[in-house]
């Protein structure tokens, strides 16, 4: 697996399989060979791509920090769905 972490706090903001292309650029991060998804606010200066990692069994984005070796739960993580909080539609 691959994960992208924010450099300022090591929070994992994305994970995907090892065969998914990820291109770290100075102004964006491109996921997928044909730009399937673009992180416009993340880039090679404020994020790190880690490859060949094993995700925690209960992995969710923003739930864990990864320092390149160790995973630790983020003490500020809030699982909104588990707390029963939802967004009401008009």
PDB file of C-alpha atoms in Angstrom:
ATOM      1  CA  UNK A   1       0.000   0.000   0.000  1.00  0.00           C
ATOM      2  CA  UNK A   2       0.898   3.680  -0.351  1.00  0.00           C
ATOM      3  CA  UNK A   3      -0.041   6.553   1.910  1.00  0.00           C
ATOM      4  CA  UNK A   4       0.323  10.309   1.687  1.00  0.00           C
ATOM      5  CA  UNK A   5       0.994  12.159   4.928  1.00  0.00           C
ATOM      6  CA  UNK A   6       0.996  15.856   5.771  1.00  0.00           C
ATOM      7  CA  UNK A   7       4.500  17.018   6.678  1.00  0.00           C
ATOM      8  CA  UNK A   8       3.423  19.302   9.520  1.00  0.00           C
ATOM      9  CA  UNK A   9       1.794  16.576  11.642  1.00  0.00           C
ATOM     10  CA  UNK A  10       2.326  13.222   9.802  1.00  0.00           C
ATOM     11  CA  UNK A  11      -1.431  12.586   9.535  1.00  0.00           C
ATOM     12  CA  UNK A  12      -2.249  10.105   6.764  1.00  0.00           C
ATOM     13  CA  UNK A  13      -4.642  11.808   4.361  1.00  0.00           C
ATOM     14  CA  UNK A  14      -4.828   9.155   1.629  1.00  0.00           C
ATOM     15  CA  UNK A  15      -4.032   5.496   1.000  1.00  0.00           C
ATOM     16  CA  UNK A  16      -4.128   3.336  -2.104  1.00  0.00           C
ATOM     17  CA  UNK A  17      -2.657   0.181  -3.575  1.00  0.00           C
ATOM     18  CA  UNK A  18       0.998   0.044  -4.598  1.00  0.00           C
ATOM     19  CA  UNK A  19       0.087  -0.178  -8.278  1.00  0.00           C
ATOM     20  CA  UNK A  20      -1.756   3.187  -8.300  1.00  0.00           C
ATOM     21  CA  UNK A  21       0.468   5.872  -9.822  1.00  0.00           C
ATOM     22  CA  UNK A  22       0.994   8.937  -7.631  1.00  0.00           C
ATOM     23  CA  UNK A  23       2.926  11.935  -8.920  1.00  0.00           C
ATOM     24  CA  UNK A  24       4.162  14.444  -6.359  1.00  0.00           C
ATOM     25  CA  UNK A  25       4.600  17.873  -7.969  1.00  0.00           C
ATOM     26  CA  UNK A  26       5.557  21.283  -6.613  1.00  0.00           C
ATOM     27  CA  UNK A  27       1.980  22.568  -6.963  1.00  0.00           C
ATOM     28  CA  UNK A  28      -0.212  19.436  -6.645  1.00  0.00           C
ATOM     29  CA  UNK A  29      -0.381  15.674  -6.190  1.00  0.00           C
ATOM     30  CA  UNK A  30      -1.818  13.599  -9.019  1.00  0.00           C
ATOM     31  CA  UNK A  31      -3.349  10.187  -8.276  1.00  0.00           C
ATOM     32  CA  UNK A  32      -3.883   7.809 -11.174  1.00  0.00           C
ATOM     33  CA  UNK A  33      -2.318   7.637 -14.592  1.00  0.00           C
ATOM     34  CA  UNK A  34      -4.837   9.957 -16.224  1.00  0.00           C
ATOM     35  CA  UNK A  35      -5.192  12.365 -13.322  1.00  0.00           C
ATOM     36  CA  UNK A  36      -8.092  10.435 -11.759  1.00  0.00           C
ATOM     37  CA  UNK A  37      -7.815  12.592  -8.647  1.00  0.00           C
ATOM     38  CA  UNK A  38      -5.801  15.744  -7.885  1.00  0.00           C
ATOM     39  CA  UNK A  39      -4.916  17.158  -4.475  1.00  0.00           C
ATOM     40  CA  UNK A  40      -4.770  20.873  -5.243  1.00  0.00           C
ATOM     41  CA  UNK A  41      -3.849  21.902  -1.707  1.00  0.00           C
ATOM     42  CA  UNK A  42      -1.183  19.215  -1.196  1.00  0.00           C
ATOM     43  CA  UNK A  43       2.155  19.010  -2.981  1.00  0.00           C
ATOM     44  CA  UNK A  44       5.729  17.739  -2.774  1.00  0.00           C
ATOM     45  CA  UNK A  45       6.620  20.560  -0.369  1.00  0.00           C
ATOM     46  CA  UNK A  46       3.944  19.921   2.266  1.00  0.00           C
ATOM     47  CA  UNK A  47       3.307  16.176   1.924  1.00  0.00           C
ATOM     48  CA  UNK A  48       5.229  12.904   1.794  1.00  0.00           C
ATOM     49  CA  UNK A  49       4.485   9.749  -0.179  1.00  0.00           C
ATOM     50  CA  UNK A  50       5.276   6.489   1.636  1.00  0.00           C
ATOM     51  CA  UNK A  51       5.309   3.297  -0.433  1.00  0.00           C
ATOM     52  CA  UNK A  52       5.184  -0.401   0.482  1.00  0.00           C
ATOM     53  CA  UNK A  53       3.514   0.214   3.846  1.00  0.00           C
ATOM     54  CA  UNK A  54       1.122  -1.990   5.782  1.00  0.00           C
ATOM     55  CA  UNK A  55      -1.920  -0.057   6.932  1.00  0.00           C
ATOM     56  CA  UNK A  56      -3.402  -0.576  10.387  1.00  0.00           C
ATOM     57  CA  UNK A  57      -6.321  -3.020  10.322  1.00  0.00           C
ATOM     58  CA  UNK A  58      -8.843  -0.293  11.185  1.00  0.00           C
ATOM     59  CA  UNK A  59      -7.258   2.365   8.947  1.00  0.00           C
ATOM     60  CA  UNK A  60      -9.271   5.455   8.039  1.00  0.00           C
ATOM     61  CA  UNK A  61      -7.937   8.668   6.568  1.00  0.00           C
ATOM     62  CA  UNK A  62      -7.036  11.218   9.260  1.00  0.00           C
ATOM     63  CA  UNK A  63      -7.244   8.535  11.987  1.00  0.00           C
ATOM     64  CA  UNK A  64      -3.539   7.711  11.989  1.00  0.00           C
ATOM     65  CA  UNK A  65      -0.168   9.400  11.864  1.00  0.00           C
ATOM     66  CA  UNK A  66       2.711   7.726  10.059  1.00  0.00           C
ATOM     67  CA  UNK A  67       6.318   8.815  10.543  1.00  0.00           C
ATOM     68  CA  UNK A  68       7.756   6.575   7.849  1.00  0.00           C
ATOM     69  CA  UNK A  69       8.108   3.631  10.224  1.00  0.00           C
ATOM     70  CA  UNK A  70       5.408   3.651  12.903  1.00  0.00           C
ATOM     71  CA  UNK A  71       1.662   4.207  12.898  1.00  0.00           C
ATOM     72  CA  UNK A  72       0.056   5.987  15.870  1.00  0.00           C
ATOM     73  CA  UNK A  73      -3.566   6.966  16.360  1.00  0.00           C
ATOM     74  CA  UNK A  74      -4.189  10.681  16.013  1.00  0.00           C
ATOM     75  CA  UNK A  75      -5.544  11.918  19.340  1.00  0.00           C
ATOM     76  CA  UNK A  76      -7.556  14.609  17.511  1.00  0.00           C
ATOM     77  CA  UNK A  77      -9.360  12.188  15.180  1.00  0.00           C
ATOM     78  CA  UNK A  78     -13.159  12.336  15.332  1.00  0.00           C
ATOM     79  CA  UNK A  79     -15.149   9.557  13.671  1.00  0.00           C
ATOM     80  CA  UNK A  80     -18.244  11.557  12.774  1.00  0.00           C
ATOM     81  CA  UNK A  81     -20.150   8.572  11.382  1.00  0.00           C
ATOM     82  CA  UNK A  82     -19.565   6.472  14.499  1.00  0.00           C
ATOM     83  CA  UNK A  83     -20.730   9.368  16.667  1.00  0.00           C
ATOM     84  CA  UNK A  84     -24.049   9.403  14.802  1.00  0.00           C
ATOM     85  CA  UNK A  85     -23.431  12.809  13.297  1.00  0.00           C
ATOM     86  CA  UNK A  86     -24.739  13.254   9.786  1.00  0.00           C
ATOM     87  CA  UNK A  87     -25.263  16.042   7.302  1.00  0.00           C
ATOM     88  CA  UNK A  88     -28.877  16.960   6.688  1.00  0.00           C
ATOM     89  CA  UNK A  89     -29.922  17.620   3.118  1.00  0.00           C
ATOM     90  CA  UNK A  90     -32.368  20.364   2.193  1.00  0.00           C
TER      91      UNK A  90
END
